[in-house]
Amino acid sequence: MTDDATRTLGKGSAPPGPVPEGLIRLYSMRFCPYAHRTRLVLQAKGIRHEVININLRNKPEWYFTKHPFGHIPVLENSKGQLIYESVIACEYLDDAYPGRKLYPYDCYERARQKMLLELFYKILGYQNTIFFGGDCISMIDYLFWPWFERLDVYGIADCVNHTPALRLWIAAMKQDPTVCALLIDKNIFLGFLNLYFQNNPDAFDYGLSC
Amino acid sequence: MRFCPFAKRTLLVLKAKGIGHEVININLKNKPEWFFKKNPFGLVPVLENSQGQVIYESAITCEYLDEAYPGKKLLPDDPYEKACQKMVFELFSKVPPLLLSFLRRQNKEDCSGVKEELHKEFSKLEEVLTNKKTTFFGGSSLSMIDYLIWPWFEWLITLELNEYVDHTPNLKLWMEAMMKDPAVSSLFIDPKAFRGFLDLYLQNNLEACDYGL
């Protein structure tokens, strides 16, 4: 059980108190990929933290004092300083906390990592049409799809609010007959993954009746 | 390219830090094939050093220069203050496409929608200055974030659109303070050249980038 396995706070909830000294607080949601970035960095650097999960469909009124639009992730430290935007939060943690540095020391290598991230955003932002190649599904959509189908198993849900074009693309892809015909059953996929991570050789045959 | 606001960011940092450099201007309407080997996206600015290392994306080039070269640090050392500058940068991010869209429409369709959006974005920046109670976006002295957002405000001045900051007095004061900065004033665009360039650029004229030479 991860340390963020707590119920979300929603409308009408009492605002949390100040962050205790020696701790940093993360406002998060268990399935959000952006917040996931920050949780990865907190974990990798062994930073003592607490997590408050926010109900993104029913946000607490007090949460808008942490972020003007109620986005996650947001970091709050014991000085009451707030840091938001996942990439900025991750860099802040790397700068502010000792131990293993996640960004390289060399400034050119650091720049390279940041350029790679831009490449990632360009893929997400490359769409000005429903599909990556235009108004109809084409090769590039099929080439991307397998990764997104697997992510979808975990539920992207409200997190693609940042990337509505991507959410639309996923919905459009699911209507494609080819994609539909080959869609992995969610439970079977989860069952496979479960056995796979236990190095169970039967993983590959999971879900087969024969 | 002499009139590119993104490249202007890098030029400002080079000037502010006194970094010796050479400039190769690229015709953005007719890019040389070899340029795509420097940046697969074919955009300026791009930095190339003597080790053949290439850095692109304007904000990344600026941060690289601040880290790689000695002298006055433009980004704060304090992690929170540095994060604040990056959060302001995000706040500013809607301005460049809005301003460009405004310039494209100016003589044609009704651009009141774009005007209103610009007002909204400028008000967000005004709020930052009001809350910080400082002249500049990073504190009492000029720093990275000021240079990163400056080129678009320079456009407002060269195109005589100063009235757009009439409702944001702190922003107006910030602009006046910026104009006194040696790097800003030495790199200030000639208004006539900029207008000439803009006219040709909006018509997709191949000669636009060399206007005035």
Tab-separated table of C-alpha atoms in Angstrom:
chain	number	residue	atom	x	y	z
A	1	MET	CA	0.000	0.000	0.000
A	2	THR	CA	1.545	3.273	-1.065
A	3	ASP	CA	1.555	6.239	1.283
A	4	ASP	CA	-0.926	8.113	-0.876
A	5	ALA	CA	-3.691	5.517	-0.509
A	6	THR	CA	-6.080	7.876	1.275
A	7	ARG	CA	-9.551	9.098	0.384
A	8	THR	CA	-9.811	12.335	-1.534
A	9	LEU	CA	-10.923	15.581	0.045
A	10	GLY	CA	-13.816	17.221	-1.727
A	11	LYS	CA	-16.270	20.085	-1.431
A	12	GLY	CA	-17.233	20.829	2.136
A	13	SER	CA	-14.096	19.274	3.576
A	14	ALA	CA	-12.178	21.121	6.249
A	15	PRO	CA	-8.965	22.754	5.050
A	16	PRO	CA	-5.821	21.011	6.272
A	17	GLY	CA	-3.652	22.790	8.824
A	18	PRO	CA	-0.161	24.153	8.168
A	19	VAL	CA	2.522	21.740	7.047
A	20	PRO	CA	4.616	20.556	9.996
A	21	GLU	CA	8.330	21.384	10.077
A	22	GLY	CA	10.501	18.745	8.415
A	23	LEU	CA	7.745	17.621	6.086
A	24	ILE	CA	6.576	18.689	2.640
A	25	ARG	CA	2.983	18.237	1.521
A	26	LEU	CA	1.844	17.133	-1.916
A	27	TYR	CA	-1.680	17.772	-3.144
A	28	SER	CA	-2.256	14.920	-5.520
A	29	MET	CA	-4.570	12.303	-7.004
A	30	ARG	CA	-3.559	8.656	-7.173
A	31	PHE	CA	-4.115	8.191	-10.918
A	32	CYS	CA	-2.851	11.506	-12.234
A	33	PRO	CA	0.291	11.122	-14.373
A	34	TYR	CA	1.447	14.688	-13.651
A	35	ALA	CA	1.227	14.202	-9.896
A	36	HIS	CA	2.847	10.817	-10.402
A	37	ARG	CA	5.977	12.616	-11.624
A	38	THR	CA	6.273	14.472	-8.351
A	39	ARG	CA	5.601	11.342	-6.299
A	40	LEU	CA	8.406	9.604	-8.202
A	41	VAL	CA	10.870	12.360	-7.342
A	42	LEU	CA	9.798	12.427	-3.676
A	43	GLN	CA	10.311	8.682	-3.530
A	44	ALA	CA	13.600	8.649	-5.455
A	45	LYS	CA	15.125	11.289	-3.201
A	46	GLY	CA	13.725	9.816	0.008
A	47	ILE	CA	11.990	13.090	0.921
A	48	ARG	CA	9.698	12.962	3.961
A	49	HIS	CA	6.283	14.007	2.776
A	50	GLU	CA	2.556	13.714	3.280
A	51	VAL	CA	-0.024	13.397	0.528
A	52	ILE	CA	-3.477	14.937	0.398
A	53	ASN	CA	-5.566	13.579	-2.452
A	54	ILE	CA	-7.977	15.991	-4.063
A	55	ASN	CA	-11.301	15.039	-5.627
A	56	LEU	CA	-10.800	16.619	-9.047
A	57	ARG	CA	-14.496	16.406	-9.945
A	58	ASN	CA	-15.623	17.993	-6.685
A	59	LYS	CA	-12.796	20.225	-5.533
A	60	PRO	CA	-12.753	21.633	-2.012
A	61	GLU	CA	-13.317	25.402	-1.935
A	62	TRP	CA	-10.155	25.866	0.137
A	63	TYR	CA	-8.070	24.161	-2.543
A	64	PHE	CA	-8.312	27.216	-4.792
A	65	THR	CA	-6.157	29.059	-2.243
A	66	LYS	CA	-3.423	26.532	-3.063
A	67	HIS	CA	-3.820	26.763	-6.852
A	68	PRO	CA	-5.905	29.406	-8.683
A	69	PHE	CA	-7.476	26.808	-10.972
A	70	GLY	CA	-7.396	23.900	-8.544
A	71	HIS	CA	-4.817	21.921	-10.497
A	72	ILE	CA	-2.557	19.212	-9.140
A	73	PRO	CA	0.177	18.565	-8.287
A	74	VAL	CA	0.957	21.330	-5.820
A	75	LEU	CA	3.723	21.239	-3.217
A	76	GLU	CA	3.349	23.097	0.076
A	77	ASN	CA	6.220	23.376	2.530
A	78	SER	CA	6.262	24.286	6.222
A	79	LYS	CA	6.897	27.961	5.300
A	80	GLY	CA	3.586	27.914	3.429
A	81	GLN	CA	5.370	28.320	0.086
A	82	LEU	CA	3.425	26.806	-2.814
A	83	ILE	CA	4.977	25.346	-5.930
A	84	TYR	CA	2.926	24.120	-8.874
A	85	GLU	CA	3.305	22.776	-12.411
A	86	SER	CA	4.653	19.226	-12.193
A	87	VAL	CA	7.988	19.911	-13.895
A	88	ILE	CA	8.666	22.977	-11.735
A	89	ALA	CA	7.749	21.001	-8.596
A	90	CYS	CA	10.138	18.195	-9.560
A	91	GLU	CA	13.002	20.605	-10.221
A	92	TYR	CA	12.300	22.409	-6.932
A	93	LEU	CA	12.572	19.131	-5.014
A	94	ASP	CA	15.831	18.252	-6.773
A	95	ASP	CA	17.269	21.708	-5.934
A	96	ALA	CA	15.941	22.022	-2.388
A	97	TYR	CA	16.732	18.587	-1.015
A	98	PRO	CA	20.089	16.920	-0.510
A	99	GLY	CA	21.113	13.448	-1.549
A	100	ARG	CA	20.916	11.957	-4.998
A	101	LYS	CA	20.657	14.606	-7.706
A	102	LEU	CA	18.193	13.585	-10.396
A	103	TYR	CA	19.114	16.247	-12.937
A	104	PRO	CA	22.692	15.824	-14.233
A	105	TYR	CA	25.445	18.111	-12.935
A	106	ASP	CA	26.683	19.028	-16.388
A	107	CYS	CA	24.745	22.015	-17.706
A	108	TYR	CA	24.703	20.736	-21.284
A	109	GLU	CA	23.330	17.356	-20.133
A	110	ARG	CA	20.721	19.216	-18.097
A	111	ALA	CA	19.771	21.217	-21.182
A	112	ARG	CA	19.514	17.960	-23.181
A	113	GLN	CA	17.037	16.527	-20.692
A	114	LYS	CA	14.919	19.654	-20.928
A	115	MET	CA	15.002	19.496	-24.735
A	116	LEU	CA	13.807	15.875	-24.567
A	117	LEU	CA	10.886	16.935	-22.431
A	118	GLU	CA	9.940	19.549	-25.040
A	119	LEU	CA	9.974	16.758	-27.622
A	120	PHE	CA	7.472	14.865	-25.468
A	121	TYR	CA	5.199	17.903	-25.258
A	122	LYS	CA	5.510	18.447	-28.983
A	123	ILE	CA	4.168	14.954	-29.549
A	124	LEU	CA	1.235	15.741	-27.291
A	125	GLY	CA	0.792	19.183	-28.800
A	126	TYR	CA	1.482	18.132	-32.363
A	127	GLN	CA	-2.166	17.540	-32.890
A	128	ASN	CA	-4.247	20.230	-34.431
A	129	THR	CA	-6.535	17.571	-35.848
A	130	ILE	CA	-8.348	14.699	-34.124
A	131	PHE	CA	-5.782	12.138	-35.263
A	132	PHE	CA	-2.043	12.696	-35.401
A	133	GLY	CA	-2.029	12.419	-39.192
A	134	GLY	CA	-5.153	14.423	-39.941
A	135	ASP	CA	-8.898	13.901	-39.808
A	136	CYS	CA	-8.673	10.170	-40.401
A	137	ILE	CA	-6.783	7.499	-38.548
A	138	SER	CA	-3.484	6.636	-40.182
A	139	MET	CA	-0.146	4.957	-39.522
A	140	ILE	CA	1.153	7.319	-36.837
A	141	ASP	CA	-1.987	6.800	-34.735
A	142	TYR	CA	-1.520	3.027	-34.849
A	143	LEU	CA	2.160	3.438	-34.036
A	144	PHE	CA	1.369	5.452	-30.879
A	145	TRP	CA	-1.723	3.588	-29.779
A	146	PRO	CA	-0.297	0.520	-27.963
A	147	TRP	CA	1.282	2.677	-25.244
A	148	PHE	CA	-1.817	4.741	-24.763
A	149	GLU	CA	-4.061	1.693	-24.629
A	150	ARG	CA	-1.977	0.385	-21.764
A	151	LEU	CA	-2.043	3.726	-19.952
A	152	ASP	CA	-5.771	3.795	-20.420
A	153	VAL	CA	-6.060	0.552	-18.465
A	154	TYR	CA	-4.916	2.480	-15.411
A	155	GLY	CA	-7.420	5.225	-16.083
A	156	ILE	CA	-6.248	8.619	-17.253
A	157	ALA	CA	-9.599	10.167	-16.367
A	158	ASP	CA	-9.433	13.782	-15.184
A	159	CYS	CA	-5.719	14.090	-15.714
A	160	VAL	CA	-6.000	14.628	-19.432
A	161	ASN	CA	-7.736	17.880	-18.598
A	162	HIS	CA	-4.288	19.320	-19.307
A	163	THR	CA	-4.329	17.652	-22.698
A	164	PRO	CA	-7.908	17.598	-23.982
A	165	ALA	CA	-6.708	16.834	-27.498
A	166	LEU	CA	-5.163	13.629	-26.194
A	167	ARG	CA	-8.361	12.632	-24.413
A	168	LEU	CA	-10.336	13.227	-27.602
A	169	TRP	CA	-7.789	11.201	-29.543
A	170	ILE	CA	-8.097	8.258	-27.143
A	171	ALA	CA	-11.895	8.376	-27.432
A	172	ALA	CA	-11.691	8.596	-31.220
A	173	MET	CA	-9.217	5.723	-31.388
A	174	LYS	CA	-11.534	3.507	-29.332
A	175	GLN	CA	-14.151	3.967	-32.031
A	176	ASP	CA	-11.870	2.677	-34.743
A	177	PRO	CA	-12.941	-0.872	-35.736
A	178	THR	CA	-9.352	-2.091	-35.908
A	179	VAL	CA	-8.482	-0.748	-32.475
A	180	CYS	CA	-11.731	-2.186	-31.079
A	181	ALA	CA	-11.142	-5.583	-32.572
A	182	LEU	CA	-7.786	-5.845	-30.830
A	183	LEU	CA	-8.583	-4.013	-27.598
A	184	ILE	CA	-7.053	-5.784	-24.634
A	185	ASP	CA	-9.546	-6.698	-21.927
A	186	LYS	CA	-8.644	-4.570	-18.917
A	187	ASN	CA	-8.961	-7.353	-16.335
A	188	ILE	CA	-6.975	-9.796	-18.408
A	189	PHE	CA	-4.247	-7.222	-18.915
A	190	LEU	CA	-4.112	-6.456	-15.184
A	191	GLY	CA	-4.018	-10.164	-14.433
A	192	PHE	CA	-1.120	-10.575	-16.859
A	193	LEU	CA	0.794	-7.678	-15.351
A	194	ASN	CA	0.284	-9.020	-11.886
A	195	LEU	CA	1.828	-12.387	-12.759
A	196	TYR	CA	4.474	-10.790	-14.995
A	197	PHE	CA	5.871	-8.692	-12.179
A	198	GLN	CA	6.074	-11.785	-10.027
A	199	ASN	CA	8.181	-13.349	-12.788
A	200	ASN	CA	5.556	-16.030	-13.157
A	201	PRO	CA	6.037	-17.860	-16.492
A	202	ASP	CA	2.293	-18.475	-16.658
A	203	ALA	CA	1.767	-14.752	-17.039
A	204	PHE	CA	1.832	-14.968	-20.806
A	205	ASP	CA	-1.041	-17.405	-20.933
A	206	TYR	CA	-3.211	-15.552	-18.465
A	207	GLY	CA	-6.827	-15.358	-19.516
A	208	LEU	CA	-6.687	-18.208	-22.019
A	209	SER	CA	-9.355	-20.834	-21.452
A	210	CYS	CA	-7.513	-23.709	-23.099
B	1	MET	CA	16.700	36.084	-36.844
B	2	ARG	CA	16.878	39.769	-36.018
B	3	PHE	CA	13.172	40.166	-35.310
B	4	CYS	CA	12.401	36.890	-33.544
B	5	PRO	CA	11.267	37.508	-29.950
B	6	PHE	CA	12.304	34.030	-28.856
B	7	ALA	CA	15.847	34.534	-30.174
B	8	LYS	CA	15.791	37.962	-28.522
B	9	ARG	CA	15.626	36.233	-25.149
B	10	THR	CA	18.938	34.505	-25.801
B	11	LEU	CA	20.545	37.677	-27.181
B	12	LEU	CA	19.516	39.561	-24.032
B	13	VAL	CA	21.106	36.951	-21.782
B	14	LEU	CA	24.289	36.881	-23.898
B	15	LYS	CA	24.493	40.679	-23.618
B	16	ALA	CA	23.580	40.826	-19.918
B	17	LYS	CA	26.257	38.290	-19.017
B	18	GLY	CA	28.842	39.753	-21.388
B	19	ILE	CA	29.290	36.441	-23.217
B	20	GLY	CA	31.367	36.678	-26.385
B	21	HIS	CA	29.348	35.249	-29.253
B	22	GLU	CA	28.764	35.292	-33.000
B	23	VAL	CA	25.362	35.373	-34.668
B	24	ILE	CA	24.213	33.568	-37.792
B	25	ASN	CA	20.808	34.772	-38.936
B	26	ILE	CA	18.488	32.234	-40.511
B	27	ASN	CA	15.874	33.082	-43.145
B	28	LEU	CA	12.843	31.620	-41.415
B	29	LYS	CA	10.775	31.829	-44.612
B	30	ASN	CA	13.376	29.908	-46.584
B	31	LYS	CA	15.395	27.761	-44.203
B	32	PRO	CA	18.696	26.245	-45.287
B	33	GLU	CA	18.565	22.429	-45.343
B	34	TRP	CA	21.615	22.210	-43.058
B	35	PHE	CA	19.779	24.121	-40.324
B	36	PHE	CA	17.563	21.101	-39.602
B	37	LYS	CA	20.704	19.227	-38.561
B	38	LYS	CA	21.164	21.840	-35.831
B	39	ASN	CA	17.535	21.771	-34.724
B	40	PRO	CA	15.185	19.125	-36.162
B	41	PHE	CA	12.315	21.548	-35.533
B	42	GLY	CA	14.060	24.154	-37.687
B	43	LEU	CA	13.411	26.927	-35.177
B	44	VAL	CA	15.581	29.679	-33.763
B	45	PRO	CA	17.219	30.323	-31.392
B	46	VAL	CA	19.852	27.602	-31.395
B	47	LEU	CA	23.155	27.758	-29.531
B	48	GLU	CA	26.197	25.867	-30.758
B	49	ASN	CA	29.438	25.767	-28.831
B	50	SER	CA	32.986	24.866	-29.833
B	51	GLN	CA	32.397	21.282	-28.684
B	52	GLY	CA	29.632	21.060	-31.282
B	53	GLN	CA	26.979	20.792	-28.567
B	54	VAL	CA	23.660	22.194	-29.704
B	55	ILE	CA	20.985	23.646	-27.437
B	56	TYR	CA	17.558	24.826	-28.600
B	57	GLU	CA	14.253	26.064	-27.131
B	58	SER	CA	14.761	29.667	-26.049
B	59	ALA	CA	14.161	29.212	-22.317
B	60	ILE	CA	16.521	26.243	-22.251
B	61	THR	CA	19.252	28.218	-24.063
B	62	CYS	CA	18.924	31.047	-21.526
B	63	GLU	CA	19.176	28.743	-18.538
B	64	TYR	CA	22.138	26.946	-20.119
B	65	LEU	CA	24.018	30.231	-20.607
B	66	ASP	CA	23.341	31.266	-17.016
B	67	GLU	CA	24.710	27.952	-15.732
B	68	ALA	CA	27.640	27.549	-18.125
B	69	TYR	CA	29.078	31.058	-17.895
B	70	PRO	CA	30.468	32.945	-14.909
B	71	GLY	CA	29.502	36.403	-13.783
B	72	LYS	CA	26.171	37.666	-12.561
B	73	LYS	CA	23.652	34.861	-12.073
B	74	LEU	CA	20.330	35.735	-13.661
B	75	LEU	CA	18.429	32.883	-12.039
B	76	PRO	CA	18.253	32.920	-8.231
B	77	ASP	CA	20.120	30.285	-6.211
B	78	ASP	CA	17.226	29.825	-3.819
B	79	PRO	CA	15.149	26.861	-5.057
B	80	TYR	CA	11.834	28.484	-4.163
B	81	GLU	CA	12.692	31.824	-5.784
B	82	LYS	CA	13.837	29.934	-8.894
B	83	ALA	CA	10.561	27.967	-8.918
B	84	CYS	CA	8.645	31.271	-8.581
B	85	GLN	CA	10.359	32.629	-11.692
B	86	LYS	CA	9.360	29.497	-13.593
B	87	MET	CA	5.766	29.776	-12.360
B	88	VAL	CA	5.607	33.374	-13.621
B	89	PHE	CA	7.016	32.143	-16.923
B	90	GLU	CA	4.095	29.690	-17.185
B	91	LEU	CA	1.682	32.501	-16.331
B	92	PHE	CA	3.089	34.486	-19.250
B	93	SER	CA	2.884	31.612	-21.739
B	94	LYS	CA	-0.417	32.651	-23.374
B	95	VAL	CA	0.917	36.114	-24.332
B	96	PRO	CA	3.167	35.229	-27.327
B	97	PRO	CA	0.519	33.370	-29.380
B	98	LEU	CA	-2.133	35.940	-28.413
B	99	LEU	CA	0.004	38.886	-29.452
B	100	LEU	CA	0.917	37.205	-32.726
B	101	SER	CA	-2.730	36.446	-33.440
B	102	PHE	CA	-3.565	40.062	-32.613
B	103	LEU	CA	-0.931	41.317	-35.051
B	104	ARG	CA	-2.172	39.020	-37.797
B	105	ARG	CA	-5.714	40.334	-37.455
B	106	GLN	CA	-5.116	43.985	-36.772
B	107	ASN	CA	-5.997	45.259	-40.205
B	108	LYS	CA	-8.639	42.704	-40.948
B	109	GLU	CA	-11.325	41.182	-38.791
B	110	ASP	CA	-12.540	42.428	-35.469
B	111	CYS	CA	-9.883	41.674	-32.898
B	112	SER	CA	-11.759	42.758	-29.795
B	113	GLY	CA	-11.863	39.167	-28.512
B	114	VAL	CA	-8.088	38.930	-28.707
B	115	LYS	CA	-7.753	42.375	-27.087
B	116	GLU	CA	-9.856	41.225	-24.155
B	117	GLU	CA	-7.786	38.078	-23.748
B	118	LEU	CA	-4.591	40.121	-23.784
B	119	HIS	CA	-6.002	42.377	-21.078
B	120	LYS	CA	-6.765	39.310	-19.001
B	121	GLU	CA	-3.237	37.940	-19.389
B	122	PHE	CA	-1.634	41.286	-18.574
B	123	SER	CA	-3.793	41.533	-15.453
B	124	LYS	CA	-2.376	38.208	-14.255
B	125	LEU	CA	1.136	39.620	-14.565
B	126	GLU	CA	0.054	42.850	-12.882
B	127	GLU	CA	-1.184	40.781	-9.942
B	128	VAL	CA	2.266	39.206	-9.541
B	129	LEU	CA	3.942	42.618	-9.331
B	130	THR	CA	1.259	43.952	-7.000
B	131	ASN	CA	1.649	40.993	-4.621
B	132	LYS	CA	5.453	41.045	-4.713
B	133	LYS	CA	5.621	44.814	-4.229
B	134	THR	CA	8.818	44.925	-6.284
B	135	THR	CA	9.693	46.648	-9.559
B	136	PHE	CA	10.808	43.496	-11.326
B	137	PHE	CA	9.259	40.045	-11.564
B	138	GLY	CA	12.089	38.439	-9.620
B	139	GLY	CA	12.524	41.097	-6.965
B	140	SER	CA	14.118	44.515	-6.668
B	141	SER	CA	16.657	43.897	-9.414
B	142	LEU	CA	16.280	42.675	-12.964
B	143	SER	CA	16.696	38.922	-13.416
B	144	MET	CA	16.038	36.055	-15.819
B	145	ILE	CA	12.241	36.158	-15.841
B	146	ASP	CA	12.253	39.846	-16.826
B	147	TYR	CA	14.442	39.146	-19.851
B	148	LEU	CA	12.367	36.096	-20.823
B	149	ILE	CA	9.130	38.059	-21.102
B	150	TRP	CA	10.560	41.383	-22.315
B	151	PRO	CA	10.624	40.868	-26.147
B	152	TRP	CA	6.820	40.891	-26.409
B	153	PHE	CA	6.534	44.063	-24.371
B	154	GLU	CA	9.146	45.591	-26.644
B	155	TRP	CA	6.698	44.879	-29.484
B	156	LEU	CA	4.034	46.901	-27.671
B	157	ILE	CA	6.409	49.872	-27.592
B	158	THR	CA	7.668	49.598	-31.190
B	159	LEU	CA	4.121	49.199	-32.482
B	160	GLU	CA	2.833	52.033	-30.268
B	161	LEU	CA	0.357	49.790	-28.458
B	162	ASN	CA	1.301	51.130	-25.023
B	163	GLU	CA	-2.377	51.703	-24.199
B	164	TYR	CA	-2.606	47.949	-23.597
B	165	VAL	CA	-0.858	48.461	-20.284
B	166	ASP	CA	-2.918	51.471	-19.255
B	167	HIS	CA	-4.971	49.346	-16.863
B	168	THR	CA	-1.875	47.682	-15.396
B	169	PRO	CA	0.181	50.458	-13.781
B	170	ASN	CA	2.836	48.210	-12.221
B	171	LEU	CA	3.410	46.545	-15.564
B	172	LYS	CA	3.781	49.983	-17.131
B	173	LEU	CA	6.357	50.959	-14.505
B	174	TRP	CA	8.164	47.670	-15.093
B	175	MET	CA	8.391	48.441	-18.814
B	176	GLU	CA	9.877	51.854	-18.063
B	177	ALA	CA	12.416	50.295	-15.708
B	178	MET	CA	13.326	47.663	-18.311
B	179	MET	CA	14.016	50.333	-20.934
B	180	LYS	CA	16.765	51.691	-18.649
B	181	ASP	CA	18.587	48.337	-18.605
B	182	PRO	CA	21.771	48.464	-20.720
B	183	ALA	CA	21.170	45.068	-22.370
B	184	VAL	CA	17.562	45.953	-23.208
B	185	SER	CA	18.372	49.407	-24.571
B	186	SER	CA	21.372	48.295	-26.620
B	187	LEU	CA	19.295	45.567	-28.300
B	188	PHE	CA	16.159	47.657	-28.754
B	189	ILE	CA	14.559	47.063	-32.154
B	190	ASP	CA	14.332	49.944	-34.597
B	191	PRO	CA	10.562	50.544	-34.924
B	192	LYS	CA	10.719	51.289	-38.659
B	193	ALA	CA	12.687	48.133	-39.393
B	194	PHE	CA	10.316	46.073	-37.266
B	195	ARG	CA	7.209	47.395	-38.998
B	196	GLY	CA	8.822	46.800	-42.378
B	197	PHE	CA	9.725	43.270	-41.389
B	198	LEU	CA	6.276	42.539	-39.927
B	199	ASP	CA	4.457	43.668	-43.080
B	200	LEU	CA	6.575	41.425	-45.303
B	201	TYR	CA	6.542	38.531	-42.791
B	202	LEU	CA	2.738	38.501	-42.572
B	203	GLN	CA	2.656	38.324	-46.363
B	204	ASN	CA	5.061	35.341	-46.244
B	205	ASN	CA	7.596	37.334	-48.214
B	206	LEU	CA	10.972	35.551	-48.444
B	207	GLU	CA	12.796	38.882	-48.039
B	208	ALA	CA	11.115	39.726	-44.720
B	209	CYS	CA	13.932	38.524	-42.463
B	210	ASP	CA	16.478	40.729	-44.267
B	211	TYR	CA	14.401	43.901	-44.156
B	212	GLY	CA	16.525	47.009	-43.718
B	213	LEU	CA	19.838	45.389	-44.607
